[in-house]
C-alpha cells in the first residue's frame, strides 16, 4: 500500500516523547484559520510512498531514538488516510518501533468500516497527540470550518479505551484565549482519565507565506502571537494549576 506523503522530518523533538522521525501525510478536512501548512489540505497532493519505504528510511535514524523515541505521523490529517496509517503502524509495531499519532480527530465516527479500522489502529498506536481547537461548537466552526461534536466524542471514546493521549491547544489571542473557553476546556480535560500531558502551542505566523503563495486569503493578519506570559497563564489554567 502507498500513502500520499507531504514531507518528513528526521529529527523531530516537539511531536511526542524523545527524538522522532515525523511523517506528514497529505490531505485534511479542516480549514483552520491559523494553519501553518495549508499546502497539506488537498488530498491529491504529496508524494506516493510505501510503508516499507518510509519505515526503512526512518530506521536509518533509530540509533538517535533511544528508549522514548520512534515515529510520529502528522499532517494534514493523518486519519484521512486511515488505511495507510493502519498498515504503517502495524508494520512499525512488528519492527518494535514506538508509534505516535498527531491528530485533530476530525474524521472520527463511531459508525461503519472507518470505525472498525480506528479500533484496530488504537491497538498499534502507543500515544496520540490530540487537538482541542476550541471547546465551543460555534467558535470551532468559525475557526476550522467544521463542528466539534464528533471530535469531543472521539476524546470520550479514547478515554473509554484507555488510549494514552496528550492534549494540545493552539493559543490564538482574541479567539482561543478567553477565560470562559479555557475554563470549559479545562473542565472537559479533567473529565478524562487518559490524559498524560497538556500542551499549549502559541499561535505563530511562520506559515503565512504559504497562504499567499496559494492565493488563499489569510484572515488572522492582525493577530499578534501571544506573549510568554499569556502562554504560561493558559497552560496553568488548562493543567488545573490556576483556578479562574
PDB file of C-alpha atoms in Angstrom:
ATOM      1  CA  UNK A   1       0.000   0.000   0.000  1.00  0.00           C
ATOM      2  CA  UNK A   2       1.118   3.543  -0.732  1.00  0.00           C
ATOM      3  CA  UNK A   3       0.249   6.757   1.048  1.00  0.00           C
ATOM      4  CA  UNK A   4       0.475  10.376  -0.011  1.00  0.00           C
ATOM      5  CA  UNK A   5       3.304  11.949   1.966  1.00  0.00           C
ATOM      6  CA  UNK A   6       3.713  15.704   2.124  1.00  0.00           C
ATOM      7  CA  UNK A   7       7.121  15.695   3.830  1.00  0.00           C
ATOM      8  CA  UNK A   8       9.229  14.097   6.558  1.00  0.00           C
ATOM      9  CA  UNK A   9      11.389  15.382   9.402  1.00  0.00           C
ATOM     10  CA  UNK A  10      14.287  13.218  10.541  1.00  0.00           C
ATOM     11  CA  UNK A  11      14.932  14.663  13.996  1.00  0.00           C
ATOM     12  CA  UNK A  12      11.679  15.920  15.497  1.00  0.00           C
ATOM     13  CA  UNK A  13      11.693  16.785  19.196  1.00  0.00           C
ATOM     14  CA  UNK A  14       8.321  18.519  19.679  1.00  0.00           C
ATOM     15  CA  UNK A  15       5.831  15.924  18.450  1.00  0.00           C
ATOM     16  CA  UNK A  16       5.868  13.184  21.027  1.00  0.00           C
ATOM     17  CA  UNK A  17       8.424  11.849  23.503  1.00  0.00           C
ATOM     18  CA  UNK A  18      12.116  11.676  22.649  1.00  0.00           C
ATOM     19  CA  UNK A  19      13.622  12.136  19.210  1.00  0.00           C
ATOM     20  CA  UNK A  20      11.204  11.149  16.473  1.00  0.00           C
ATOM     21  CA  UNK A  21      11.009  10.587  12.734  1.00  0.00           C
ATOM     22  CA  UNK A  22       7.945  12.594  11.684  1.00  0.00           C
ATOM     23  CA  UNK A  23       5.841  11.773   8.645  1.00  0.00           C
ATOM     24  CA  UNK A  24       3.461  14.481   7.434  1.00  0.00           C
ATOM     25  CA  UNK A  25       0.647  12.963   5.373  1.00  0.00           C
ATOM     26  CA  UNK A  26      -1.247  14.841   2.701  1.00  0.00           C
ATOM     27  CA  UNK A  27      -4.920  15.769   2.975  1.00  0.00           C
ATOM     28  CA  UNK A  28      -7.043  17.432   5.670  1.00  0.00           C
ATOM     29  CA  UNK A  29     -10.796  18.048   6.067  1.00  0.00           C
ATOM     30  CA  UNK A  30     -10.206  21.018   8.372  1.00  0.00           C
ATOM     31  CA  UNK A  31      -9.601  24.587   7.210  1.00  0.00           C
ATOM     32  CA  UNK A  32      -8.086  26.073  10.338  1.00  0.00           C
ATOM     33  CA  UNK A  33      -7.577  29.805  10.042  1.00  0.00           C
ATOM     34  CA  UNK A  34      -4.202  29.549  11.819  1.00  0.00           C
ATOM     35  CA  UNK A  35      -2.924  26.547   9.816  1.00  0.00           C
ATOM     36  CA  UNK A  36       0.778  26.812   9.006  1.00  0.00           C
ATOM     37  CA  UNK A  37       0.649  24.060   6.369  1.00  0.00           C
ATOM     38  CA  UNK A  38      -2.285  24.875   4.019  1.00  0.00           C
ATOM     39  CA  UNK A  39      -0.317  23.104   1.295  1.00  0.00           C
ATOM     40  CA  UNK A  40      -1.274  19.820   3.006  1.00  0.00           C
ATOM     41  CA  UNK A  41      -5.025  20.360   2.580  1.00  0.00           C
ATOM     42  CA  UNK A  42      -5.551  18.834  -0.864  1.00  0.00           C
ATOM     43  CA  UNK A  43      -5.898  15.052  -0.741  1.00  0.00           C
ATOM     44  CA  UNK A  44      -4.367  14.531  -4.173  1.00  0.00           C
ATOM     45  CA  UNK A  45      -1.051  16.220  -3.429  1.00  0.00           C
ATOM     46  CA  UNK A  46       2.135  14.827  -1.925  1.00  0.00           C
ATOM     47  CA  UNK A  47       4.474  12.030  -2.960  1.00  0.00           C
ATOM     48  CA  UNK A  48       3.385   8.406  -3.077  1.00  0.00           C
ATOM     49  CA  UNK A  49       5.426   6.232  -0.722  1.00  0.00           C
ATOM     50  CA  UNK A  50       5.038   2.686   0.546  1.00  0.00           C
ATOM     51  CA  UNK A  51       5.023   1.574   4.169  1.00  0.00           C
ATOM     52  CA  UNK A  52       8.347  -0.192   3.793  1.00  0.00           C
ATOM     53  CA  UNK A  53       9.929   2.817   2.089  1.00  0.00           C
ATOM     54  CA  UNK A  54       9.020   5.066   5.000  1.00  0.00           C
ATOM     55  CA  UNK A  55      10.000   2.630   7.745  1.00  0.00           C
ATOM     56  CA  UNK A  56      13.275   1.688   6.095  1.00  0.00           C
ATOM     57  CA  UNK A  57      14.144   5.373   5.849  1.00  0.00           C
ATOM     58  CA  UNK A  58      13.024   6.020   9.436  1.00  0.00           C
ATOM     59  CA  UNK A  59      15.126   3.185  10.824  1.00  0.00           C
ATOM     60  CA  UNK A  60      18.264   4.849   9.470  1.00  0.00           C
ATOM     61  CA  UNK A  61      17.848   7.288  12.387  1.00  0.00           C
ATOM     62  CA  UNK A  62      16.769   4.781  15.030  1.00  0.00           C
ATOM     63  CA  UNK A  63      20.068   4.991  16.933  1.00  0.00           C
ATOM     64  CA  UNK A  64      19.047   8.514  17.973  1.00  0.00           C
ATOM     65  CA  UNK A  65      15.646   7.499  19.329  1.00  0.00           C
ATOM     66  CA  UNK A  66      16.810   5.687  22.452  1.00  0.00           C
ATOM     67  CA  UNK A  67      14.013   4.301  24.634  1.00  0.00           C
ATOM     68  CA  UNK A  68      11.471   7.112  24.214  1.00  0.00           C
ATOM     69  CA  UNK A  69      11.713   7.972  20.512  1.00  0.00           C
ATOM     70  CA  UNK A  70      10.158   6.479  17.410  1.00  0.00           C
ATOM     71  CA  UNK A  71       7.895   7.689  14.616  1.00  0.00           C
ATOM     72  CA  UNK A  72       5.131  10.281  14.692  1.00  0.00           C
ATOM     73  CA  UNK A  73       2.605  10.590  11.878  1.00  0.00           C
ATOM     74  CA  UNK A  74       1.045  14.008  11.426  1.00  0.00           C
ATOM     75  CA  UNK A  75      -0.417  16.014   8.561  1.00  0.00           C
ATOM     76  CA  UNK A  76      -2.540  17.435   7.205  1.00  0.00           C
ATOM     77  CA  UNK A  77      -4.773  14.998   8.993  1.00  0.00           C
ATOM     78  CA  UNK A  78      -3.310  11.501   9.105  1.00  0.00           C
ATOM     79  CA  UNK A  79      -6.685   9.880   9.843  1.00  0.00           C
ATOM     80  CA  UNK A  80      -7.819  10.984   6.387  1.00  0.00           C
ATOM     81  CA  UNK A  81      -5.549   8.165   5.146  1.00  0.00           C
ATOM     82  CA  UNK A  82      -6.545   5.637   7.791  1.00  0.00           C
ATOM     83  CA  UNK A  83      -5.902   2.551   5.636  1.00  0.00           C
ATOM     84  CA  UNK A  84      -2.315   3.563   5.005  1.00  0.00           C
ATOM     85  CA  UNK A  85      -1.857   4.735   8.597  1.00  0.00           C
ATOM     86  CA  UNK A  86      -3.112   1.423   9.961  1.00  0.00           C
ATOM     87  CA  UNK A  87      -0.730  -0.557   7.777  1.00  0.00           C
ATOM     88  CA  UNK A  88       2.174   1.763   8.631  1.00  0.00           C
ATOM     89  CA  UNK A  89       1.666   1.466  12.394  1.00  0.00           C
ATOM     90  CA  UNK A  90       1.019  -2.282  12.208  1.00  0.00           C
ATOM     91  CA  UNK A  91       4.314  -2.834  10.412  1.00  0.00           C
ATOM     92  CA  UNK A  92       6.095  -0.410  12.745  1.00  0.00           C
ATOM     93  CA  UNK A  93       5.000  -2.424  15.780  1.00  0.00           C
ATOM     94  CA  UNK A  94       6.303  -5.597  14.129  1.00  0.00           C
ATOM     95  CA  UNK A  95       9.664  -3.837  13.910  1.00  0.00           C
ATOM     96  CA  UNK A  96       9.494  -2.724  17.549  1.00  0.00           C
ATOM     97  CA  UNK A  97       9.084   0.960  16.690  1.00  0.00           C
ATOM     98  CA  UNK A  98       7.215   3.288  19.069  1.00  0.00           C
ATOM     99  CA  UNK A  99       4.234   4.877  17.304  1.00  0.00           C
ATOM    100  CA  UNK A 100       2.617   8.265  17.869  1.00  0.00           C
ATOM    101  CA  UNK A 101      -0.256   9.940  16.018  1.00  0.00           C
ATOM    102  CA  UNK A 102      -0.704  13.709  15.873  1.00  0.00           C
ATOM    103  CA  UNK A 103      -4.365  14.314  15.018  1.00  0.00           C
ATOM    104  CA  UNK A 104      -7.272  16.756  15.086  1.00  0.00           C
ATOM    105  CA  UNK A 105      -9.634  13.726  15.281  1.00  0.00           C
ATOM    106  CA  UNK A 106     -11.793  15.470  12.655  1.00  0.00           C
ATOM    107  CA  UNK A 107     -12.636  12.289  10.657  1.00  0.00           C
ATOM    108  CA  UNK A 108     -13.824  10.389  13.748  1.00  0.00           C
ATOM    109  CA  UNK A 109     -17.095   8.486  13.658  1.00  0.00           C
ATOM    110  CA  UNK A 110     -18.371   5.501  15.617  1.00  0.00           C
ATOM    111  CA  UNK A 111     -20.026   4.086  12.515  1.00  0.00           C
ATOM    112  CA  UNK A 112     -19.110   1.737   9.675  1.00  0.00           C
ATOM    113  CA  UNK A 113     -15.844   0.380   8.358  1.00  0.00           C
ATOM    114  CA  UNK A 114     -13.883   3.506   9.308  1.00  0.00           C
ATOM    115  CA  UNK A 115     -14.621   2.952  12.993  1.00  0.00           C
ATOM    116  CA  UNK A 116     -13.543  -0.687  12.780  1.00  0.00           C
ATOM    117  CA  UNK A 117     -10.228   0.459  11.337  1.00  0.00           C
ATOM    118  CA  UNK A 118      -9.876   3.078  14.059  1.00  0.00           C
ATOM    119  CA  UNK A 119     -10.414   0.405  16.722  1.00  0.00           C
ATOM    120  CA  UNK A 120      -7.583  -1.626  15.188  1.00  0.00           C
ATOM    121  CA  UNK A 121      -5.409   1.471  14.930  1.00  0.00           C
ATOM    122  CA  UNK A 122      -5.599   2.043  18.684  1.00  0.00           C
ATOM    123  CA  UNK A 123      -4.062  -1.383  19.246  1.00  0.00           C
ATOM    124  CA  UNK A 124      -0.909  -0.368  17.350  1.00  0.00           C
ATOM    125  CA  UNK A 125      -0.693   3.269  18.482  1.00  0.00           C
ATOM    126  CA  UNK A 126       1.342   3.983  21.619  1.00  0.00           C
ATOM    127  CA  UNK A 127       0.336   7.627  22.002  1.00  0.00           C
ATOM    128  CA  UNK A 128      -1.981  10.175  20.402  1.00  0.00           C
ATOM    129  CA  UNK A 129      -1.437  13.929  20.353  1.00  0.00           C
ATOM    130  CA  UNK A 130      -4.978  15.301  20.111  1.00  0.00           C
ATOM    131  CA  UNK A 131      -6.036  18.879  19.416  1.00  0.00           C
ATOM    132  CA  UNK A 132      -8.822  20.786  21.065  1.00  0.00           C
ATOM    133  CA  UNK A 133      -9.096  23.691  18.636  1.00  0.00           C
ATOM    134  CA  UNK A 134     -11.984  25.302  20.514  1.00  0.00           C
ATOM    135  CA  UNK A 135     -14.417  23.943  23.089  1.00  0.00           C
ATOM    136  CA  UNK A 136     -17.376  25.986  21.804  1.00  0.00           C
ATOM    137  CA  UNK A 137     -19.141  24.489  18.767  1.00  0.00           C
ATOM    138  CA  UNK A 138     -19.923  27.789  17.002  1.00  0.00           C
ATOM    139  CA  UNK A 139     -16.458  29.199  17.626  1.00  0.00           C
ATOM    140  CA  UNK A 140     -14.954  25.908  16.440  1.00  0.00           C
ATOM    141  CA  UNK A 141     -16.887  26.151  13.153  1.00  0.00           C
ATOM    142  CA  UNK A 142     -15.732  29.733  12.669  1.00  0.00           C
ATOM    143  CA  UNK A 143     -12.118  28.760  13.366  1.00  0.00           C
ATOM    144  CA  UNK A 144     -11.915  25.485  11.443  1.00  0.00           C
ATOM    145  CA  UNK A 145     -14.927  25.270   9.141  1.00  0.00           C
ATOM    146  CA  UNK A 146     -16.272  22.194  10.950  1.00  0.00           C
ATOM    147  CA  UNK A 147     -18.297  21.249  14.015  1.00  0.00           C
ATOM    148  CA  UNK A 148     -16.547  19.758  17.051  1.00  0.00           C
ATOM    149  CA  UNK A 149     -19.210  17.316  18.317  1.00  0.00           C
ATOM    150  CA  UNK A 150     -17.569  14.238  16.771  1.00  0.00           C
ATOM    151  CA  UNK A 151     -14.146  15.425  17.932  1.00  0.00           C
ATOM    152  CA  UNK A 152     -15.221  15.704  21.560  1.00  0.00           C
ATOM    153  CA  UNK A 153     -16.883  12.293  21.174  1.00  0.00           C
ATOM    154  CA  UNK A 154     -13.548  10.945  19.937  1.00  0.00           C
ATOM    155  CA  UNK A 155     -11.886  12.168  23.131  1.00  0.00           C
ATOM    156  CA  UNK A 156     -14.530  10.341  25.156  1.00  0.00           C
ATOM    157  CA  UNK A 157     -14.056   7.170  23.137  1.00  0.00           C
ATOM    158  CA  UNK A 158     -10.281   7.261  23.592  1.00  0.00           C
ATOM    159  CA  UNK A 159     -10.882   7.671  27.318  1.00  0.00           C
ATOM    160  CA  UNK A 160     -13.197   4.643  27.299  1.00  0.00           C
ATOM    161  CA  UNK A 161     -10.457   2.621  25.624  1.00  0.00           C
ATOM    162  CA  UNK A 162      -7.697   3.868  27.916  1.00  0.00           C
ATOM    163  CA  UNK A 163      -5.681   5.190  24.971  1.00  0.00           C
ATOM    164  CA  UNK A 164      -2.875   7.459  26.275  1.00  0.00           C
ATOM    165  CA  UNK A 165      -3.143  10.982  24.873  1.00  0.00           C
ATOM    166  CA  UNK A 166      -1.510  14.371  25.077  1.00  0.00           C
ATOM    167  CA  UNK A 167      -3.970  17.244  24.695  1.00  0.00           C
ATOM    168  CA  UNK A 168      -2.853  20.214  22.618  1.00  0.00           C
ATOM    169  CA  UNK A 169      -4.439  23.653  22.347  1.00  0.00           C
ATOM    170  CA  UNK A 170      -3.296  26.408  19.973  1.00  0.00           C
ATOM    171  CA  UNK A 171      -3.463  29.737  21.799  1.00  0.00           C
ATOM    172  CA  UNK A 172      -4.723  32.434  19.415  1.00  0.00           C
ATOM    173  CA  UNK A 173      -5.166  35.823  21.135  1.00  0.00           C
ATOM    174  CA  UNK A 174      -8.719  37.065  20.849  1.00  0.00           C
ATOM    175  CA  UNK A 175     -10.015  33.703  19.609  1.00  0.00           C
ATOM    176  CA  UNK A 176      -8.998  30.778  21.830  1.00  0.00           C
ATOM    177  CA  UNK A 177      -7.703  32.567  24.925  1.00  0.00           C
ATOM    178  CA  UNK A 178     -10.918  33.763  26.609  1.00  0.00           C
ATOM    179  CA  UNK A 179     -11.095  32.784  30.274  1.00  0.00           C
ATOM    180  CA  UNK A 180     -14.503  31.132  29.889  1.00  0.00           C
ATOM    181  CA  UNK A 181     -13.308  28.997  26.981  1.00  0.00           C
ATOM    182  CA  UNK A 182     -10.140  27.994  28.791  1.00  0.00           C
ATOM    183  CA  UNK A 183     -12.150  27.113  31.897  1.00  0.00           C
ATOM    184  CA  UNK A 184     -14.587  24.976  29.910  1.00  0.00           C
ATOM    185  CA  UNK A 185     -11.717  23.293  28.100  1.00  0.00           C
ATOM    186  CA  UNK A 186     -10.074  22.526  31.442  1.00  0.00           C
ATOM    187  CA  UNK A 187     -13.319  21.034  32.756  1.00  0.00           C
ATOM    188  CA  UNK A 188     -13.538  18.797  29.706  1.00  0.00           C
ATOM    189  CA  UNK A 189      -9.908  17.686  30.060  1.00  0.00           C
ATOM    190  CA  UNK A 190     -10.487  16.973  33.750  1.00  0.00           C
ATOM    191  CA  UNK A 191     -13.349  14.647  32.841  1.00  0.00           C
ATOM    192  CA  UNK A 192     -10.905  12.355  31.022  1.00  0.00           C
ATOM    193  CA  UNK A 193      -8.709   9.780  32.748  1.00  0.00           C
ATOM    194  CA  UNK A 194      -6.270   9.072  29.898  1.00  0.00           C
ATOM    195  CA  UNK A 195      -4.572  12.472  29.552  1.00  0.00           C
ATOM    196  CA  UNK A 196      -0.835  12.226  30.202  1.00  0.00           C
ATOM    197  CA  UNK A 197       0.099  15.772  29.294  1.00  0.00           C
ATOM    198  CA  UNK A 198      -1.441  19.120  28.308  1.00  0.00           C
ATOM    199  CA  UNK A 199       0.423  21.434  25.946  1.00  0.00           C
ATOM    200  CA  UNK A 200      -0.352  24.981  24.820  1.00  0.00           C
ATOM    201  CA  UNK A 201       1.039  25.842  21.394  1.00  0.00           C
ATOM    202  CA  UNK A 202       1.450  29.602  20.852  1.00  0.00           C
ATOM    203  CA  UNK A 203      -0.053  30.901  17.618  1.00  0.00           C
ATOM    204  CA  UNK A 204       2.588  31.998  15.112  1.00  0.00           C
ATOM    205  CA  UNK A 205       2.713  33.451  11.613  1.00  0.00           C
ATOM    206  CA  UNK A 206       5.541  31.369  10.133  1.00  0.00           C
ATOM    207  CA  UNK A 207       3.237  29.767   7.565  1.00  0.00           C
ATOM    208  CA  UNK A 208       1.528  32.920   6.290  1.00  0.00           C
ATOM    209  CA  UNK A 209       3.720  32.982   3.175  1.00  0.00           C
ATOM    210  CA  UNK A 210       2.196  29.628   2.134  1.00  0.00           C
ATOM    211  CA  UNK A 211      -1.299  31.143   2.168  1.00  0.00           C
ATOM    212  CA  UNK A 212      -0.007  33.967  -0.011  1.00  0.00           C
ATOM    213  CA  UNK A 213       1.721  31.556  -2.410  1.00  0.00           C
ATOM    214  CA  UNK A 214      -1.513  29.549  -2.716  1.00  0.00           C
ATOM    215  CA  UNK A 215      -3.616  32.672  -3.203  1.00  0.00           C
ATOM    216  CA  UNK A 216      -5.749  31.954  -0.108  1.00  0.00           C
ATOM    217  CA  UNK A 217      -6.867  34.976   1.967  1.00  0.00           C
ATOM    218  CA  UNK A 218      -5.316  34.892   5.447  1.00  0.00           C
ATOM    219  CA  UNK A 219      -7.903  36.160   7.930  1.00  0.00           C
ATOM    220  CA  UNK A 220      -5.711  36.437  11.022  1.00  0.00           C
ATOM    221  CA  UNK A 221      -3.314  39.012   9.632  1.00  0.00           C
ATOM    222  CA  UNK A 222      -3.933  41.424  12.505  1.00  0.00           C
ATOM    223  CA  UNK A 223      -3.419  38.842  15.260  1.00  0.00           C
ATOM    224  CA  UNK A 224      -0.141  39.014  17.168  1.00  0.00           C
ATOM    225  CA  UNK A 225       1.385  35.870  18.708  1.00  0.00           C
ATOM    226  CA  UNK A 226       0.710  35.518  22.451  1.00  0.00           C
ATOM    227  CA  UNK A 227       3.310  36.691  24.907  1.00  0.00           C
ATOM    228  CA  UNK A 228       5.180  34.146  27.030  1.00  0.00           C
ATOM    229  CA  UNK A 229       3.111  35.345  29.989  1.00  0.00           C
ATOM    230  CA  UNK A 230      -0.161  34.716  28.144  1.00  0.00           C
ATOM    231  CA  UNK A 231       1.005  31.263  27.088  1.00  0.00           C
ATOM    232  CA  UNK A 232       2.125  30.394  30.609  1.00  0.00           C
ATOM    233  CA  UNK A 233      -1.192  31.533  32.101  1.00  0.00           C
ATOM    234  CA  UNK A 234      -3.231  29.492  29.619  1.00  0.00           C
ATOM    235  CA  UNK A 235      -1.041  26.465  30.270  1.00  0.00           C
ATOM    236  CA  UNK A 236      -1.612  26.716  34.012  1.00  0.00           C
ATOM    237  CA  UNK A 237      -5.368  27.029  33.519  1.00  0.00           C
ATOM    238  CA  UNK A 238      -5.602  24.032  31.195  1.00  0.00           C
ATOM    239  CA  UNK A 239      -3.446  21.944  33.518  1.00  0.00           C
ATOM    240  CA  UNK A 240      -5.597  22.848  36.511  1.00  0.00           C
ATOM    241  CA  UNK A 241      -2.789  24.768  38.211  1.00  0.00           C
ATOM    242  CA  UNK A 242      -4.650  28.103  38.121  1.00  0.00           C
ATOM    243  CA  UNK A 243      -8.307  28.460  39.029  1.00  0.00           C
ATOM    244  CA  UNK A 244     -10.348  31.174  37.326  1.00  0.00           C
TER     245      UNK A 244
END
